[in-house]
Amino acid sequence: MNIHEYQAKELLAEHGIAVPKGHAALTVEEAVEAAKQLPGPLYVVKAQIHAGGRGKGKFKELDANAKGGVRLAQSIDEVEEAAREMLGNTLVTVQTGDEGKQVNRLYVTDGVDIAHEYYLSLLVDRASGKVAMIASTEGGMDIEDVAHNTPEKITTITIDPAQGFMPHHGRAVAFALKLTGDTNKQAQKLAKQLYEAFLQLDMEMLEINPLVEDKESNLLVLDTKMSFDGNALYRHKNVEEMRDETEEDPAEVEASEYDLAYIKLDGNIGCMVNGAGLAMATMDIIKLNGAFPANFLDVGGGATTEKVTAAFKIILKDPAVEGILVNIFGGIMKCDVIANGIVQAAKDVNLSVPLVVRLEGTNVQAGKEILENSGLPIVSADDLGDAAKKIVAEVKKAA
Ligand code: ADP
Ligand code: MG
């Protein structure tokens, strides 16, 4: 789960980490009020969306020369103007995709006189089973570009959670940022605080870009992105409350209500599968046959008619879907029960695109008969390869 920048900064502040002062705002009036509570004379108005690259982003509704989603304002009037231009409009950044994201919240924060921008992030490194801390002197820009063009400017420090954060880890971070004197000390302390917050809140990723040194030689977190391990959210009610469903894919939110694991993808073949492994294999075989999956969808072990219907509806809401492939292994579930569910669901949703079903497992024969006798144009397939070939061909035929 992701949260907004202003929420992430609240959490960091609770851990004693220095962030510029600021307030969230939902309206132009609130933005003005927020600015009045800050000392000025420089304010920054920042679009709050779950995507980075806001500064260089463009608003769909504004002309191409208009400023992006991070705006410096020299007065309260300029704050008001920036808020008016941003709220309700759609910001497109390198991370939002072409459709962009509507800006419904702003963060009005203190302007900082920046001397240097650094990069610092923490993430769970699955390969080593440790926490990786990544530091670079090249902050404020796209870290992927830095990694590609100047990989020597990125240092990775791994911390074994069994051992915990040691002073040498802090020194390594400060050294990687090429800091000396007092800022070096600040960086060591900050690295330890970030590591502790990361662990305590069960984060998956914590990125600070940029971490800045201001003209008074203070290190400050200027921008941050945080994501959390969804399986651990029950331990952090305060974080769970920060969830902003308007930022999430509506289909994914609906799917989670039915306990379906659904992830939207870019292709045209909707997939309904039980078991994550089978779902992955199904997507691979669709690609092998020259088409692309429109989604990952695992209906789970105990798929009921209700669940199957919900899954169908979610898949069909995606206008890109031109055909559906159902691939179910009847293990705990019996194939005839599944077939009944599919027929019922197909009728309920008035299925308008080709449907190929591959069933395997207990009572498979009975299941196939139910599909055949349903009167619906359901194409039955024998195995995974056959199923993928058939759905790709059906979609081509329909086009
Ligand atoms: P994003 O990464 O989404 O573009 P950032 O918060 O990193 O958004 O802002 C982009 C750039 O805007 C920063 O690299 C920094 O140069 C500038 N900036 C952001 N916040 C402030 C601030 N409070 N004071 C001064 N400059 C800022
Ligand atoms: Mg940033």
Short mmCIF file of C-alpha atoms and ligand atoms in Angstrom, two decimals:
data_model
loop_
_atom_site.label_atom_id
_atom_site.label_comp_id
_atom_site.label_asym_id
_atom_site.label_seq_id
_atom_site.Cartn_x
_atom_site.Cartn_y
_atom_site.Cartn_z
CA MET A 1 0.00 0.00 0.00
CA ASN A 2 1.21 3.48 -0.87
CA ILE A 3 0.52 6.73 0.95
CA HIS A 4 0.86 10.41 0.09
CA GLU A 5 3.98 12.47 0.62
CA TYR A 6 2.43 14.58 3.40
CA GLN A 7 1.34 11.45 5.27
CA ALA A 8 4.77 9.87 4.90
CA LYS A 9 6.35 13.04 6.25
CA GLU A 10 4.03 12.93 9.27
CA LEU A 11 5.27 9.43 10.02
CA LEU A 12 8.89 10.45 9.59
CA ALA A 13 8.38 13.46 11.88
CA GLU A 14 6.97 11.10 14.54
CA HIS A 15 10.29 9.28 14.34
CA GLY A 16 12.16 12.51 15.02
CA ILE A 17 13.26 13.02 11.42
CA ALA A 18 13.56 16.58 10.11
CA VAL A 19 11.02 17.54 7.43
CA PRO A 20 9.97 21.03 6.31
CA LYS A 21 6.75 22.30 7.91
CA GLY A 22 3.59 21.92 5.88
CA HIS A 23 -0.15 21.24 5.75
CA ALA A 24 -2.41 19.26 3.47
CA ALA A 25 -5.26 21.04 1.66
CA LEU A 26 -8.33 19.85 -0.24
CA THR A 27 -9.52 23.25 -1.43
CA VAL A 28 -8.03 26.56 -2.55
CA GLU A 29 -9.21 28.14 0.73
CA GLU A 30 -7.49 25.45 2.77
CA ALA A 31 -4.31 25.95 0.76
CA VAL A 32 -4.36 29.67 1.58
CA GLU A 33 -5.00 28.92 5.27
CA ALA A 34 -2.15 26.41 5.23
CA ALA A 35 0.23 28.97 3.76
CA LYS A 36 -0.76 31.57 6.39
CA GLN A 37 0.45 29.18 9.09
CA LEU A 38 3.90 28.98 7.51
CA PRO A 39 6.61 31.60 8.01
CA GLY A 40 7.21 32.29 4.27
CA PRO A 41 8.43 34.14 2.26
CA LEU A 42 8.90 31.08 0.03
CA TYR A 43 6.16 28.43 -0.16
CA VAL A 44 5.91 25.28 -2.21
CA VAL A 45 2.56 23.90 -3.39
CA LYS A 46 2.80 20.20 -4.19
CA ALA A 47 0.25 17.95 -5.89
CA GLN A 48 -0.45 14.88 -3.76
CA ILE A 49 -0.81 11.87 -6.02
CA HIS A 50 0.64 8.40 -5.65
CA ALA A 51 3.26 8.93 -8.32
CA GLY A 52 6.64 10.57 -8.60
CA GLY A 53 8.03 12.94 -11.21
CA ARG A 54 5.44 15.59 -10.29
CA GLY A 55 7.85 18.47 -10.67
CA LYS A 56 8.46 17.68 -14.34
CA GLY A 57 4.84 16.59 -14.91
CA LYS A 58 2.31 18.33 -17.15
CA PHE A 59 -1.35 19.08 -16.56
CA LYS A 60 -3.66 17.83 -19.27
CA GLU A 61 -6.00 20.79 -18.97
CA LEU A 62 -3.29 23.46 -18.95
CA ASP A 63 -1.17 24.56 -21.88
CA ALA A 64 2.16 22.87 -22.48
CA ASN A 65 4.20 25.74 -21.00
CA ALA A 66 2.35 25.71 -17.67
CA LYS A 67 4.33 24.61 -14.63
CA GLY A 68 4.10 21.08 -13.23
CA GLY A 69 2.88 19.60 -9.95
CA VAL A 70 5.50 21.17 -7.65
CA ARG A 71 5.32 24.95 -7.61
CA LEU A 72 7.34 27.54 -5.81
CA ALA A 73 5.25 30.49 -4.61
CA GLN A 74 6.69 33.82 -3.43
CA SER A 75 3.51 35.00 -1.71
CA ILE A 76 0.14 33.82 -0.39
CA ASP A 77 -1.43 35.11 -3.62
CA GLU A 78 0.86 32.87 -5.63
CA VAL A 79 -0.07 29.93 -3.40
CA GLU A 80 -3.71 30.63 -4.16
CA GLU A 81 -3.03 30.83 -7.88
CA ALA A 82 -1.06 27.57 -7.88
CA ALA A 83 -3.77 25.78 -5.88
CA ARG A 84 -6.45 27.02 -8.26
CA GLU A 85 -4.54 25.79 -11.29
CA MET A 86 -3.80 22.36 -9.87
CA LEU A 87 -6.86 21.19 -7.95
CA GLY A 88 -9.19 19.03 -9.99
CA ASN A 89 -6.84 18.89 -12.97
CA THR A 90 -5.04 15.83 -14.27
CA LEU A 91 -1.31 15.56 -13.81
CA VAL A 92 0.66 13.34 -16.17
CA THR A 93 4.14 12.28 -15.03
CA VAL A 94 6.58 9.56 -16.08
CA GLN A 95 5.03 7.36 -13.40
CA THR A 96 1.28 7.93 -13.97
CA GLY A 97 0.97 6.58 -17.52
CA ASP A 98 -0.67 8.65 -20.28
CA GLU A 99 -4.03 8.86 -18.51
CA GLY A 100 -2.48 10.79 -15.61
CA LYS A 101 -3.93 11.28 -12.14
CA GLN A 102 -6.44 13.81 -10.94
CA VAL A 103 -5.08 16.11 -8.25
CA ASN A 104 -7.51 16.23 -5.33
CA ARG A 105 -5.10 17.13 -2.53
CA LEU A 106 -2.28 19.56 -2.17
CA TYR A 107 0.53 19.93 0.29
CA VAL A 108 1.58 23.47 1.10
CA THR A 109 5.03 23.47 2.57
CA ASP A 110 7.99 25.66 3.51
CA GLY A 111 10.29 26.60 0.68
CA VAL A 112 13.83 25.46 1.34
CA ASP A 113 16.96 27.22 0.17
CA ILE A 114 18.71 24.20 -1.32
CA ALA A 115 22.50 23.83 -1.34
CA HIS A 116 22.59 20.23 -2.58
CA GLU A 117 20.14 17.40 -3.39
CA TYR A 118 20.95 13.80 -2.42
CA TYR A 119 19.23 10.45 -2.85
CA LEU A 120 18.61 7.90 -0.12
CA SER A 121 16.28 4.92 -0.08
CA LEU A 122 15.62 1.71 1.80
CA LEU A 123 14.00 -1.41 0.50
CA VAL A 124 13.57 -5.07 1.25
CA ASP A 125 16.19 -6.86 -0.81
CA ARG A 126 14.63 -10.24 -1.48
CA ALA A 127 17.82 -11.67 -2.98
CA SER A 128 19.82 -11.22 0.23
CA GLY A 129 16.92 -11.26 2.69
CA LYS A 130 18.27 -8.01 4.08
CA VAL A 131 17.43 -4.34 4.05
CA ALA A 132 19.23 -2.45 1.32
CA MET A 133 20.04 1.21 1.80
CA ILE A 134 20.84 3.00 -1.44
CA ALA A 135 22.65 6.31 -1.36
CA SER A 136 23.71 8.70 -4.07
CA THR A 137 25.08 12.20 -4.35
CA GLU A 138 22.82 12.65 -7.40
CA GLY A 139 19.48 13.49 -5.84
CA GLY A 140 16.47 15.23 -7.32
CA MET A 141 16.63 13.36 -10.59
CA ASP A 142 15.42 10.05 -11.88
CA ILE A 143 17.46 7.45 -9.97
CA GLU A 144 16.98 4.94 -12.83
CA ASP A 145 18.83 7.37 -15.12
CA VAL A 146 21.63 7.76 -12.59
CA ALA A 147 21.88 3.97 -12.26
CA HIS A 148 22.04 3.64 -16.04
CA ASN A 149 24.41 6.49 -16.92
CA THR A 150 26.64 6.75 -13.85
CA PRO A 151 26.28 3.55 -11.80
CA GLU A 152 29.46 4.41 -9.86
CA LYS A 153 27.52 7.24 -8.20
CA ILE A 154 25.21 4.80 -6.45
CA THR A 155 26.22 2.94 -3.28
CA THR A 156 24.26 0.06 -1.79
CA ILE A 157 24.69 -0.78 1.87
CA THR A 158 22.99 -3.92 3.14
CA ILE A 159 21.88 -4.30 6.73
CA ASP A 160 21.17 -7.67 8.24
CA PRO A 161 18.01 -7.31 10.34
CA ALA A 162 19.26 -10.01 12.70
CA GLN A 163 22.26 -7.83 13.49
CA GLY A 164 20.48 -4.51 13.25
CA PHE A 165 21.76 -1.07 12.33
CA MET A 166 25.40 -0.60 13.34
CA PRO A 167 27.35 2.66 13.53
CA HIS A 168 29.44 1.55 10.53
CA HIS A 169 26.30 1.46 8.39
CA GLY A 170 25.66 5.10 9.22
CA ARG A 171 29.27 6.02 8.43
CA ALA A 172 29.03 4.18 5.10
CA VAL A 173 25.89 6.15 4.16
CA ALA A 174 27.45 9.50 5.11
CA PHE A 175 30.62 8.57 3.21
CA ALA A 176 28.64 7.58 0.11
CA LEU A 177 26.97 11.01 0.21
CA LYS A 178 30.48 12.57 0.46
CA LEU A 179 29.50 14.52 3.56
CA THR A 180 31.97 15.93 6.07
CA GLY A 181 31.78 17.62 9.45
CA ASP A 182 28.35 18.22 10.96
CA THR A 183 26.28 17.12 7.93
CA ASN A 184 28.18 13.84 8.01
CA LYS A 185 27.02 13.38 11.62
CA GLN A 186 23.46 14.33 10.67
CA ALA A 187 23.45 11.77 7.86
CA GLN A 188 24.61 9.00 10.22
CA LYS A 189 21.83 9.79 12.65
CA LEU A 190 19.25 10.10 9.88
CA ALA A 191 20.23 6.73 8.36
CA LYS A 192 19.66 5.06 11.74
CA GLN A 193 16.31 6.79 12.25
CA LEU A 194 15.15 5.85 8.77
CA TYR A 195 16.15 2.24 9.28
CA GLU A 196 14.23 2.12 12.56
CA ALA A 197 11.11 3.69 11.04
CA PHE A 198 11.36 1.32 8.08
CA LEU A 199 11.44 -1.74 10.30
CA GLN A 200 8.96 -0.57 12.90
CA LEU A 201 6.30 0.32 10.31
CA ASP A 202 6.84 -2.77 8.12
CA MET A 203 7.68 -0.76 5.04
CA GLU A 204 8.50 -2.30 1.70
CA MET A 205 10.14 0.81 0.38
CA LEU A 206 11.12 4.21 1.66
CA GLU A 207 12.57 6.62 -0.86
CA ILE A 208 13.86 10.08 -0.16
CA ASN A 209 14.49 12.02 -3.32
CA PRO A 210 15.68 14.56 -2.72
CA LEU A 211 17.25 14.63 0.69
CA VAL A 212 18.60 18.17 0.81
CA GLU A 213 21.23 20.17 2.54
CA ASP A 214 20.00 23.72 3.02
CA LYS A 215 22.12 26.89 3.14
CA GLU A 216 22.42 26.52 6.95
CA SER A 217 23.84 23.01 6.49
CA ASN A 218 20.79 21.17 7.79
CA LEU A 219 19.79 17.89 6.19
CA LEU A 220 16.06 17.76 5.41
CA VAL A 221 13.72 15.25 3.79
CA LEU A 222 12.23 17.25 0.91
CA ASP A 223 10.33 14.51 -0.86
CA THR A 224 9.50 10.98 0.16
CA LYS A 225 7.64 7.94 -1.12
CA MET A 226 6.63 5.14 1.20
CA SER A 227 5.03 1.80 0.59
CA PHE A 228 3.98 -0.80 3.11
CA ASP A 229 3.68 -4.55 3.27
CA GLY A 230 -0.08 -5.10 2.98
CA ASN A 231 0.15 -8.28 5.05
CA ALA A 232 1.44 -6.33 8.02
CA LEU A 233 -1.03 -3.44 7.88
CA TYR A 234 -3.16 -4.90 10.63
CA ARG A 235 -0.32 -4.04 12.99
CA HIS A 236 -0.42 -0.37 12.02
CA LYS A 237 -3.94 1.03 12.19
CA ASN A 238 -2.65 4.59 11.85
CA VAL A 239 -1.01 3.68 8.55
CA GLU A 240 -4.04 1.72 7.34
CA GLU A 241 -6.17 4.82 7.90
CA MET A 242 -3.92 6.72 5.49
CA ARG A 243 -5.09 4.56 2.61
CA ASP A 244 -6.49 6.70 -0.21
CA GLU A 245 -8.62 4.43 -2.39
CA THR A 246 -9.16 7.17 -4.95
CA GLU A 247 -5.49 6.71 -5.83
CA GLU A 248 -5.86 3.01 -6.46
CA ASP A 249 -7.22 1.26 -9.52
CA PRO A 250 -11.01 1.02 -8.89
CA ALA A 251 -11.08 -2.52 -10.32
CA GLU A 252 -8.35 -3.57 -7.89
CA VAL A 253 -10.24 -2.05 -4.96
CA GLU A 254 -13.44 -3.87 -6.01
CA ALA A 255 -11.51 -7.12 -6.45
CA SER A 256 -10.07 -6.86 -2.95
CA GLU A 257 -13.64 -6.62 -1.59
CA TYR A 258 -14.33 -10.06 -3.08
CA ASP A 259 -10.97 -11.36 -1.94
CA LEU A 260 -9.81 -11.70 -5.53
CA ALA A 261 -6.18 -11.07 -6.38
CA TYR A 262 -6.51 -8.80 -9.43
CA ILE A 263 -3.87 -6.71 -11.13
CA LYS A 264 -4.64 -4.72 -14.25
CA LEU A 265 -2.23 -5.16 -17.16
CA ASP A 266 -1.99 -3.66 -20.65
CA GLY A 267 -3.12 -6.48 -22.96
CA ASN A 268 -6.48 -7.52 -24.44
CA ILE A 269 -7.04 -11.05 -23.09
CA GLY A 270 -8.82 -11.18 -19.75
CA CYS A 271 -7.69 -14.08 -17.56
CA MET A 272 -9.54 -15.88 -14.80
CA VAL A 273 -7.44 -18.52 -13.10
CA ASN A 274 -7.21 -20.24 -9.75
CA GLY A 275 -3.83 -20.21 -8.08
CA ALA A 276 -1.12 -17.60 -8.57
CA GLY A 277 1.29 -20.09 -10.18
CA LEU A 278 -1.26 -21.20 -12.74
CA ALA A 279 -2.17 -17.54 -13.36
CA MET A 280 1.48 -16.71 -14.10
CA ALA A 281 1.81 -19.72 -16.42
CA THR A 282 -1.41 -18.73 -18.20
CA MET A 283 -0.15 -15.22 -18.81
CA ASP A 284 3.16 -16.60 -20.12
CA ILE A 285 1.42 -18.91 -22.57
CA ILE A 286 -0.84 -16.13 -23.82
CA LYS A 287 2.29 -14.11 -24.57
CA LEU A 288 3.91 -17.13 -26.20
CA ASN A 289 0.94 -17.19 -28.57
CA GLY A 290 1.49 -13.59 -29.56
CA ALA A 291 -1.13 -11.80 -27.44
CA PHE A 292 -0.98 -10.03 -24.08
CA PRO A 293 -2.94 -10.57 -20.87
CA ALA A 294 -5.28 -7.77 -19.80
CA ASN A 295 -4.93 -8.73 -16.17
CA PHE A 296 -3.68 -11.12 -13.56
CA LEU A 297 -6.60 -12.63 -11.69
CA ASP A 298 -6.45 -15.37 -9.12
CA VAL A 299 -9.91 -16.38 -7.87
CA GLY A 300 -8.31 -18.51 -5.17
CA GLY A 301 -9.00 -22.03 -4.02
CA GLY A 302 -12.64 -21.88 -2.99
CA ALA A 303 -14.13 -19.94 -5.91
CA THR A 304 -17.93 -19.68 -5.52
CA THR A 305 -20.43 -18.69 -8.22
CA GLU A 306 -20.57 -15.27 -6.58
CA LYS A 307 -16.81 -14.90 -6.76
CA VAL A 308 -16.66 -16.07 -10.37
CA THR A 309 -19.43 -13.61 -11.32
CA ALA A 310 -17.62 -10.76 -9.57
CA ALA A 311 -14.43 -11.74 -11.37
CA PHE A 312 -16.19 -11.73 -14.76
CA LYS A 313 -17.66 -8.32 -14.09
CA ILE A 314 -14.32 -6.87 -13.07
CA ILE A 315 -12.59 -8.30 -16.14
CA LEU A 316 -15.32 -6.98 -18.46
CA LYS A 317 -15.23 -3.47 -17.03
CA ASP A 318 -11.86 -3.11 -18.69
CA PRO A 319 -12.66 -1.75 -22.18
CA ALA A 320 -9.42 -3.24 -23.51
CA VAL A 321 -10.66 -6.82 -22.96
CA GLU A 322 -11.49 -8.51 -26.29
CA GLY A 323 -11.68 -12.08 -25.04
CA ILE A 324 -11.57 -14.07 -21.82
CA LEU A 325 -9.60 -17.17 -20.98
CA VAL A 326 -10.73 -19.16 -17.97
CA ASN A 327 -8.20 -21.66 -16.77
CA ILE A 328 -9.27 -23.54 -13.67
CA PHE A 329 -7.84 -26.57 -12.01
CA GLY A 330 -10.53 -28.36 -10.05
CA GLY A 331 -8.74 -29.72 -7.05
CA ILE A 332 -10.59 -28.78 -3.88
CA MET A 333 -13.31 -27.39 -6.14
CA LYS A 334 -15.05 -29.74 -8.55
CA CYS A 335 -15.13 -28.91 -12.27
CA ASP A 336 -18.93 -29.28 -12.53
CA VAL A 337 -19.42 -26.73 -9.75
CA ILE A 338 -17.05 -24.36 -11.50
CA ALA A 339 -18.76 -24.90 -14.86
CA ASN A 340 -22.12 -24.01 -13.32
CA GLY A 341 -20.56 -20.88 -11.87
CA ILE A 342 -19.09 -19.88 -15.23
CA VAL A 343 -22.40 -20.42 -17.07
CA GLN A 344 -24.34 -18.49 -14.45
CA ALA A 345 -21.84 -15.66 -14.46
CA ALA A 346 -21.70 -15.51 -18.27
CA LYS A 347 -25.49 -15.17 -18.37
CA ASP A 348 -25.56 -12.60 -15.56
CA VAL A 349 -23.07 -10.30 -17.21
CA ASN A 350 -24.41 -10.77 -20.76
CA LEU A 351 -21.06 -11.89 -22.00
CA SER A 352 -20.21 -10.07 -25.22
CA VAL A 353 -16.66 -11.24 -25.98
CA PRO A 354 -15.33 -14.72 -26.86
CA LEU A 355 -14.81 -17.03 -23.91
CA VAL A 356 -12.47 -20.01 -23.87
CA VAL A 357 -12.58 -22.31 -20.87
CA ARG A 358 -10.05 -24.91 -19.90
CA LEU A 359 -11.04 -27.11 -17.02
CA GLU A 360 -8.98 -29.89 -15.54
CA GLY A 361 -9.34 -32.05 -12.46
CA THR A 362 -12.16 -33.67 -10.52
CA ASN A 363 -15.40 -34.22 -12.51
CA VAL A 364 -13.89 -32.62 -15.58
CA GLN A 365 -16.18 -34.53 -17.96
CA ALA A 366 -19.33 -33.39 -16.18
CA GLY A 367 -17.98 -29.84 -16.20
CA LYS A 368 -17.36 -29.86 -19.95
CA GLU A 369 -20.87 -31.17 -20.59
CA ILE A 370 -22.40 -28.35 -18.58
CA LEU A 371 -20.48 -25.82 -20.70
CA GLU A 372 -21.48 -27.55 -23.95
CA ASN A 373 -25.17 -27.74 -23.01
CA SER A 374 -25.35 -24.16 -21.76
CA GLY A 375 -26.29 -22.79 -25.16
CA LEU A 376 -23.62 -20.16 -24.70
CA PRO A 377 -20.84 -19.71 -27.28
CA ILE A 378 -18.22 -21.04 -24.88
CA VAL A 379 -15.18 -22.66 -26.50
CA SER A 380 -13.81 -25.57 -24.53
CA ALA A 381 -10.08 -26.31 -24.47
CA ASP A 382 -8.13 -29.37 -23.42
CA ASP A 383 -4.88 -28.03 -22.08
CA LEU A 384 -3.07 -24.79 -21.41
CA GLY A 385 -1.44 -24.55 -24.85
CA ASP A 386 -4.69 -25.37 -26.63
CA ALA A 387 -6.59 -22.82 -24.53
CA ALA A 388 -4.15 -19.99 -25.28
CA LYS A 389 -4.12 -20.79 -29.01
CA LYS A 390 -7.92 -20.84 -29.10
CA ILE A 391 -8.50 -17.54 -27.29
CA VAL A 392 -5.93 -15.75 -29.44
CA ALA A 393 -7.60 -17.13 -32.58
CA GLU A 394 -11.11 -16.25 -31.32
CA VAL A 395 -10.09 -12.67 -30.60
CA LYS A 396 -8.52 -12.34 -34.08
CA LYS A 397 -11.68 -13.75 -35.63
CA ALA A 398 -13.90 -11.29 -33.71
CA ALA A 399 -11.77 -8.29 -34.61
P1 ADP B 1 8.75 14.89 -7.60
O1 ADP B 1 9.85 13.95 -7.26
O2 ADP B 1 7.42 14.22 -7.60
O3 ADP B 1 9.01 15.67 -8.84
P2 ADP B 1 9.75 16.60 -5.45
O4 ADP B 1 9.12 16.85 -4.15
O5 ADP B 1 10.98 15.77 -5.45
O6 ADP B 1 8.64 15.99 -6.43
O7 ADP B 1 10.04 18.01 -6.11
C1 ADP B 1 10.78 18.18 -7.29
C2 ADP B 1 11.85 19.25 -7.06
O8 ADP B 1 11.23 20.44 -6.59
C3 ADP B 1 12.86 18.88 -6.00
O9 ADP B 1 13.92 18.11 -6.53
C4 ADP B 1 13.29 20.22 -5.49
O10 ADP B 1 14.32 20.75 -6.33
C5 ADP B 1 12.05 21.09 -5.64
N1 ADP B 1 11.34 21.19 -4.33
C6 ADP B 1 10.46 20.32 -3.84
N2 ADP B 1 10.02 20.67 -2.61
C7 ADP B 1 10.69 21.82 -2.31
C8 ADP B 1 10.70 22.70 -1.17
N3 ADP B 1 9.95 22.47 -0.08
N4 ADP B 1 11.52 23.78 -1.23
C9 ADP B 1 12.27 24.03 -2.32
N5 ADP B 1 12.31 23.24 -3.41
C10 ADP B 1 11.53 22.15 -3.42
MG MG B 2 11.07 13.62 -5.72
#
